[in-house]
Amino acid sequence: MTVERIQLLGLNHDELLGFVLNDLNESKFRAKQIREWLNRGASIDEMTNLSAALRAKLNAIAVANPVRILESYRSKIDETEKFLYALTDGNLIEGVVMRYHHGDTLCVSTQVGCRMGCAFCASTLEGRVRNLTPGEILGQVAAANRHIHDQDPERRVHNIVLMGSGEPLDNYDNVVKFLHLVNDPEGFNISLRNVSLSTCGLVPRMYDFAKEGLPVTLSLSLHAPNDEVRRKIMPVANAYPYGEVIAACRNYVEKTGRRVIFEYALIKDVNCDVKQAEELARRLRGLQCHVNLIPLNDVKERNLRAPSRQDVDAFLKRLTLKNISATVRREMGADIEGACGQLRRKVLDLN
Ligand code: SAH
């Protein structure tokens, strides 16, 4: 039987200190050295200021980063880079880094697969395999950060979006721990104002999350102007009605002072005629929010397609006329299966 190794990246300050003092019988100073290596995305073997004996001892019981970049694909169009990561148990997850003027944004996964069952999403097709640990969520940041830094020392992960595979609020405790870890000044020191969490709308967890007092931007995957349409494409709408989801968003705005972002994937013949834009505008009236329109990334397994460019523009125009702040999301990495879950599936299909 293999014993689970400790994921050093998943330990906060006190936990790492306790581990070094009690499990390794080493001094406090070693914790500081190990932390510096972890921040650089190093493996235990690379921690060259630790003795060979200590590294061997560490290797037997721990892993520095449980996430390894297995393959990367760089877009020729816009420098977007997609990663296929391997976890220590052989599971695969994926992520993507997008290069913007204001810095690099990394899209991070929170689960292997997903159990939310949205009709248009590739991540959910085989259900949820398991939750990611805090060390595995942070491990994606560490691995990607090292990778882009090696390409260009000026580059580092500046923004994080929890929009990869999985439903972050369905892995609540690990995601909250990850947020504290990534924000730690001794660690990656990424401001939580630069982090967005995207959820399909697990209402009770949205209220819990508002109470955490973290300045994270909430993105809500709405994708419909009412329950009738939403239930057709998002099973979660059967559990939490539209009005309750919007009320939970309103509460988040009140508690955090931050506007909510609504994600709205435009799907041909489903949710994108102008009447539906008007209905959406009515439902969102008075809420501090922004609507991100995303022409659907076709998923070949499902018969759902993006609308025409004219239909996208007409939808946007109608929302804007009704005083709803909205934009169409720029498509990035179109040549590298940029959309969530698509790459992992392609690789799984091959095997
Ligand atoms: N489970 C979370 C986060 C992961 S998905 C959530 O539901 O928000 C990140 C975003 O990509 C979500 O808004 C999701 O609805 C959207 N998405 C998934 N598949 C898509 C597709 N084929 N085209 C466009 N957007 C998609």
PDB file of N, CA, C and O and ligand atoms in Angstrom, residues 114 116 118 120-122 162-168 198-201 219-221 223 234 263-265 294-299 329 339-340 342, ligand 1:
ATOM      1  N   CYS A 114     -16.399  17.077 -12.692  1.00  0.00           N
ATOM      2  CA  CYS A 114     -17.390  17.941 -12.046  1.00  0.00           C
ATOM      3  C   CYS A 114     -18.699  17.174 -12.003  1.00  0.00           C
ATOM      4  O   CYS A 114     -18.968  16.363 -12.881  1.00  0.00           O
ATOM      5  N   MET A 116     -21.794  18.767 -11.639  1.00  0.00           N
ATOM      6  CA  MET A 116     -22.912  19.699 -11.776  1.00  0.00           C
ATOM      7  C   MET A 116     -23.757  19.432 -13.025  1.00  0.00           C
ATOM      8  O   MET A 116     -24.903  19.864 -13.095  1.00  0.00           O
ATOM      9  N   CYS A 118     -23.825  20.505 -16.211  1.00  0.00           N
ATOM     10  CA  CYS A 118     -24.263  21.518 -17.186  1.00  0.00           C
ATOM     11  C   CYS A 118     -24.167  20.950 -18.605  1.00  0.00           C
ATOM     12  O   CYS A 118     -23.174  20.310 -18.961  1.00  0.00           O
ATOM     13  N   PHE A 120     -23.648  22.111 -21.504  1.00  0.00           N
ATOM     14  CA  PHE A 120     -22.696  22.640 -22.499  1.00  0.00           C
ATOM     15  C   PHE A 120     -21.253  22.439 -22.080  1.00  0.00           C
ATOM     16  O   PHE A 120     -20.337  22.885 -22.767  1.00  0.00           O
ATOM     17  N   CYS A 121     -21.006  21.828 -20.940  1.00  0.00           N
ATOM     18  CA  CYS A 121     -19.659  21.845 -20.361  1.00  0.00           C
ATOM     19  C   CYS A 121     -18.959  20.497 -20.498  1.00  0.00           C
ATOM     20  O   CYS A 121     -19.514  19.455 -20.145  1.00  0.00           O
ATOM     21  N   ALA A 122     -17.735  20.536 -20.992  1.00  0.00           N
ATOM     22  CA  ALA A 122     -16.971  19.305 -21.224  1.00  0.00           C
ATOM     23  C   ALA A 122     -16.431  18.702 -19.927  1.00  0.00           C
ATOM     24  O   ALA A 122     -16.175  17.504 -19.866  1.00  0.00           O
ATOM     25  N   LEU A 162     -10.862  31.023 -10.781  1.00  0.00           N
ATOM     26  CA  LEU A 162     -11.223  29.636 -10.460  1.00  0.00           C
ATOM     27  C   LEU A 162     -12.320  29.242 -11.451  1.00  0.00           C
ATOM     28  O   LEU A 162     -13.512  29.245 -11.128  1.00  0.00           O
ATOM     29  N   MET A 163     -11.900  29.001 -12.676  1.00  0.00           N
ATOM     30  CA  MET A 163     -12.835  28.736 -13.775  1.00  0.00           C
ATOM     31  C   MET A 163     -12.397  27.542 -14.602  1.00  0.00           C
ATOM     32  O   MET A 163     -12.823  27.371 -15.742  1.00  0.00           O
ATOM     33  N   GLY A 164     -11.521  26.731 -14.060  1.00  0.00           N
ATOM     34  CA  GLY A 164     -11.138  25.515 -14.756  1.00  0.00           C
ATOM     35  C   GLY A 164     -12.172  24.444 -14.452  1.00  0.00           C
ATOM     36  O   GLY A 164     -13.327  24.744 -14.155  1.00  0.00           O
ATOM     37  N   SER A 165     -11.759  23.182 -14.486  1.00  0.00           N
ATOM     38  CA  SER A 165     -12.706  22.102 -14.202  1.00  0.00           C
ATOM     39  C   SER A 165     -13.142  22.159 -12.748  1.00  0.00           C
ATOM     40  O   SER A 165     -12.358  22.495 -11.865  1.00  0.00           O
ATOM     41  N   GLY A 166     -14.383  21.769 -12.545  1.00  0.00           N
ATOM     42  CA  GLY A 166     -14.882  21.632 -11.181  1.00  0.00           C
ATOM     43  C   GLY A 166     -15.710  22.809 -10.729  1.00  0.00           C
ATOM     44  O   GLY A 166     -15.692  23.877 -11.324  1.00  0.00           O
ATOM     45  N   GLU A 167     -16.467  22.571  -9.657  1.00  0.00           N
ATOM     46  CA  GLU A 167     -17.298  23.611  -9.056  1.00  0.00           C
ATOM     47  C   GLU A 167     -16.633  23.996  -7.724  1.00  0.00           C
ATOM     48  O   GLU A 167     -16.639  23.214  -6.766  1.00  0.00           O
ATOM     49  N   PRO A 168     -16.037  25.188  -7.661  1.00  0.00           N
ATOM     50  CA  PRO A 168     -15.268  25.566  -6.464  1.00  0.00           C
ATOM     51  C   PRO A 168     -16.069  25.472  -5.159  1.00  0.00           C
ATOM     52  O   PRO A 168     -15.532  25.049  -4.136  1.00  0.00           O
ATOM     53  N   SER A 198     -15.698  31.394  -9.783  1.00  0.00           N
ATOM     54  CA  SER A 198     -16.887  31.211 -10.616  1.00  0.00           C
ATOM     55  C   SER A 198     -17.698  30.034 -10.086  1.00  0.00           C
ATOM     56  O   SER A 198     -17.168  28.952  -9.848  1.00  0.00           O
ATOM     57  N   THR A 199     -18.985  30.262  -9.910  1.00  0.00           N
ATOM     58  CA  THR A 199     -19.849  29.191  -9.412  1.00  0.00           C
ATOM     59  C   THR A 199     -21.110  29.079 -10.271  1.00  0.00           C
ATOM     60  O   THR A 199     -21.584  30.067 -10.833  1.00  0.00           O
ATOM     61  N   CYS A 200     -21.642  27.848 -10.318  1.00  0.00           N
ATOM     62  CA  CYS A 200     -22.901  27.650 -11.034  1.00  0.00           C
ATOM     63  C   CYS A 200     -24.082  28.058 -10.154  1.00  0.00           C
ATOM     64  O   CYS A 200     -25.225  28.016 -10.599  1.00  0.00           O
ATOM     65  N   GLY A 201     -23.797  28.432  -8.896  1.00  0.00           N
ATOM     66  CA  GLY A 201     -24.870  28.969  -8.061  1.00  0.00           C
ATOM     67  C   GLY A 201     -25.343  28.039  -6.962  1.00  0.00           C
ATOM     68  O   GLY A 201     -26.541  27.757  -6.845  1.00  0.00           O
ATOM     69  N   SER A 219     -18.053  35.345  -9.684  1.00  0.00           N
ATOM     70  CA  SER A 219     -18.647  35.195 -11.015  1.00  0.00           C
ATOM     71  C   SER A 219     -19.755  34.164 -10.896  1.00  0.00           C
ATOM     72  O   SER A 219     -19.550  33.107 -10.303  1.00  0.00           O
ATOM     73  N   LEU A 220     -20.882  34.480 -11.461  1.00  0.00           N
ATOM     74  CA  LEU A 220     -22.004  33.565 -11.354  1.00  0.00           C
ATOM     75  C   LEU A 220     -22.365  33.096 -12.764  1.00  0.00           C
ATOM     76  O   LEU A 220     -22.646  33.920 -13.635  1.00  0.00           O
ATOM     77  N   SER A 221     -22.332  31.798 -12.962  1.00  0.00           N
ATOM     78  CA  SER A 221     -22.678  31.248 -14.276  1.00  0.00           C
ATOM     79  C   SER A 221     -24.193  31.195 -14.398  1.00  0.00           C
ATOM     80  O   SER A 221     -24.839  30.285 -13.885  1.00  0.00           O
ATOM     81  N   HIS A 223     -26.297  32.089 -17.524  1.00  0.00           N
ATOM     82  CA  HIS A 223     -26.580  31.434 -18.811  1.00  0.00           C
ATOM     83  C   HIS A 223     -28.041  31.381 -19.226  1.00  0.00           C
ATOM     84  O   HIS A 223     -28.381  30.639 -20.165  1.00  0.00           O
ATOM     85  N   MET A 234     -28.865  23.637 -17.058  1.00  0.00           N
ATOM     86  CA  MET A 234     -28.131  23.543 -15.791  1.00  0.00           C
ATOM     87  C   MET A 234     -28.974  22.838 -14.727  1.00  0.00           C
ATOM     88  O   MET A 234     -29.879  23.435 -14.136  1.00  0.00           O
ATOM     89  N   GLU A 263     -21.754  35.301 -15.853  1.00  0.00           N
ATOM     90  CA  GLU A 263     -21.275  34.634 -17.071  1.00  0.00           C
ATOM     91  C   GLU A 263     -22.523  34.177 -17.836  1.00  0.00           C
ATOM     92  O   GLU A 263     -23.438  33.579 -17.260  1.00  0.00           O
ATOM     93  N   TYR A 264     -22.521  34.476 -19.115  1.00  0.00           N
ATOM     94  CA  TYR A 264     -23.680  34.107 -19.932  1.00  0.00           C
ATOM     95  C   TYR A 264     -23.186  33.557 -21.261  1.00  0.00           C
ATOM     96  O   TYR A 264     -22.769  34.301 -22.148  1.00  0.00           O
ATOM     97  N   ALA A 265     -23.165  32.234 -21.365  1.00  0.00           N
ATOM     98  CA  ALA A 265     -22.745  31.588 -22.617  1.00  0.00           C
ATOM     99  C   ALA A 265     -23.909  31.656 -23.599  1.00  0.00           C
ATOM    100  O   ALA A 265     -25.018  31.212 -23.286  1.00  0.00           O
ATOM    101  N   ILE A 294     -20.420  35.115 -23.533  1.00  0.00           N
ATOM    102  CA  ILE A 294     -19.421  34.202 -24.095  1.00  0.00           C
ATOM    103  C   ILE A 294     -20.084  33.388 -25.202  1.00  0.00           C
ATOM    104  O   ILE A 294     -20.905  32.515 -24.912  1.00  0.00           O
ATOM    105  N   PRO A 295     -19.768  33.684 -26.467  1.00  0.00           N
ATOM    106  CA  PRO A 295     -20.306  32.801 -27.510  1.00  0.00           C
ATOM    107  C   PRO A 295     -19.859  31.368 -27.206  1.00  0.00           C
ATOM    108  O   PRO A 295     -18.683  31.129 -26.935  1.00  0.00           O
ATOM    109  N   LEU A 296     -20.796  30.449 -27.181  1.00  0.00           N
ATOM    110  CA  LEU A 296     -20.498  29.076 -26.740  1.00  0.00           C
ATOM    111  C   LEU A 296     -19.316  28.483 -27.491  1.00  0.00           C
ATOM    112  O   LEU A 296     -19.196  28.626 -28.698  1.00  0.00           O
ATOM    113  N   ASN A 297     -18.460  27.830 -26.751  1.00  0.00           N
ATOM    114  CA  ASN A 297     -17.464  26.971 -27.382  1.00  0.00           C
ATOM    115  C   ASN A 297     -18.179  25.665 -27.698  1.00  0.00           C
ATOM    116  O   ASN A 297     -18.589  24.960 -26.774  1.00  0.00           O
ATOM    117  N   ASP A 298     -18.329  25.360 -28.954  1.00  0.00           N
ATOM    118  CA  ASP A 298     -19.064  24.138 -29.301  1.00  0.00           C
ATOM    119  C   ASP A 298     -18.430  22.933 -28.619  1.00  0.00           C
ATOM    120  O   ASP A 298     -17.208  22.810 -28.593  1.00  0.00           O
ATOM    121  N   VAL A 299     -19.262  22.091 -28.044  1.00  0.00           N
ATOM    122  CA  VAL A 299     -18.769  20.829 -27.485  1.00  0.00           C
ATOM    123  C   VAL A 299     -19.316  19.737 -28.392  1.00  0.00           C
ATOM    124  O   VAL A 299     -20.529  19.594 -28.536  1.00  0.00           O
ATOM    125  N   ARG A 329     -16.953  38.469 -24.284  1.00  0.00           N
ATOM    126  CA  ARG A 329     -15.598  38.051 -23.915  1.00  0.00           C
ATOM    127  C   ARG A 329     -14.781  37.735 -25.160  1.00  0.00           C
ATOM    128  O   ARG A 329     -15.231  37.030 -26.056  1.00  0.00           O
ATOM    129  N   ALA A 339     -11.145  26.147 -24.119  1.00  0.00           N
ATOM    130  CA  ALA A 339     -12.284  26.043 -23.198  1.00  0.00           C
ATOM    131  C   ALA A 339     -12.111  24.927 -22.177  1.00  0.00           C
ATOM    132  O   ALA A 339     -11.481  23.912 -22.444  1.00  0.00           O
ATOM    133  N   CYS A 340     -12.725  25.145 -21.040  1.00  0.00           N
ATOM    134  CA  CYS A 340     -12.503  24.263 -19.904  1.00  0.00           C
ATOM    135  C   CYS A 340     -12.939  22.834 -20.180  1.00  0.00           C
ATOM    136  O   CYS A 340     -13.995  22.587 -20.738  1.00  0.00           O
ATOM    137  N   GLN A 342     -11.954  20.770 -22.284  1.00  0.00           N
ATOM    138  CA  GLN A 342     -11.863  20.229 -23.638  1.00  0.00           C
ATOM    139  C   GLN A 342     -10.555  19.487 -23.893  1.00  0.00           C
ATOM    140  O   GLN A 342     -10.533  18.481 -24.562  1.00  0.00           O
TER     141      GLN A 342
HETATM  142  N1  SAH B   1     -18.232  25.358 -11.985  1.00  0.00           N
HETATM  143  C1  SAH B   1     -17.943  26.756 -12.100  1.00  0.00           C
HETATM  144  C2  SAH B   1     -16.612  27.088 -12.728  1.00  0.00           C
HETATM  145  C3  SAH B   1     -16.110  26.326 -13.927  1.00  0.00           C
HETATM  146  S1  SAH B   1     -16.631  26.674 -15.561  1.00  0.00           S
HETATM  147  C4  SAH B   1     -19.060  27.466 -12.788  1.00  0.00           C
HETATM  148  O1  SAH B   1     -20.009  26.816 -13.203  1.00  0.00           O
HETATM  149  O2  SAH B   1     -19.027  28.693 -12.876  1.00  0.00           O
HETATM  150  C5  SAH B   1     -16.104  28.274 -15.999  1.00  0.00           C
HETATM  151  C6  SAH B   1     -17.102  28.952 -16.939  1.00  0.00           C
HETATM  152  O3  SAH B   1     -17.063  28.385 -18.260  1.00  0.00           O
HETATM  153  C7  SAH B   1     -18.534  28.828 -16.449  1.00  0.00           C
HETATM  154  O4  SAH B   1     -19.201  30.047 -16.585  1.00  0.00           O
HETATM  155  C8  SAH B   1     -19.093  27.797 -17.413  1.00  0.00           C
HETATM  156  O5  SAH B   1     -20.477  27.852 -17.447  1.00  0.00           O
HETATM  157  C9  SAH B   1     -18.396  28.179 -18.705  1.00  0.00           C
HETATM  158  N2  SAH B   1     -18.422  27.170 -19.732  1.00  0.00           N
HETATM  159  C10 SAH B   1     -18.354  25.836 -19.627  1.00  0.00           C
HETATM  160  N3  SAH B   1     -18.427  25.241 -20.835  1.00  0.00           N
HETATM  161  C11 SAH B   1     -18.538  26.219 -21.745  1.00  0.00           C
HETATM  162  C12 SAH B   1     -18.656  26.242 -23.166  1.00  0.00           C
HETATM  163  N4  SAH B   1     -18.678  25.126 -23.867  1.00  0.00           N
HETATM  164  N5  SAH B   1     -18.736  27.459 -23.761  1.00  0.00           N
HETATM  165  C13 SAH B   1     -18.717  28.590 -23.039  1.00  0.00           C
HETATM  166  N6  SAH B   1     -18.615  28.633 -21.701  1.00  0.00           N
HETATM  167  C14 SAH B   1     -18.534  27.462 -21.055  1.00  0.00           C
END
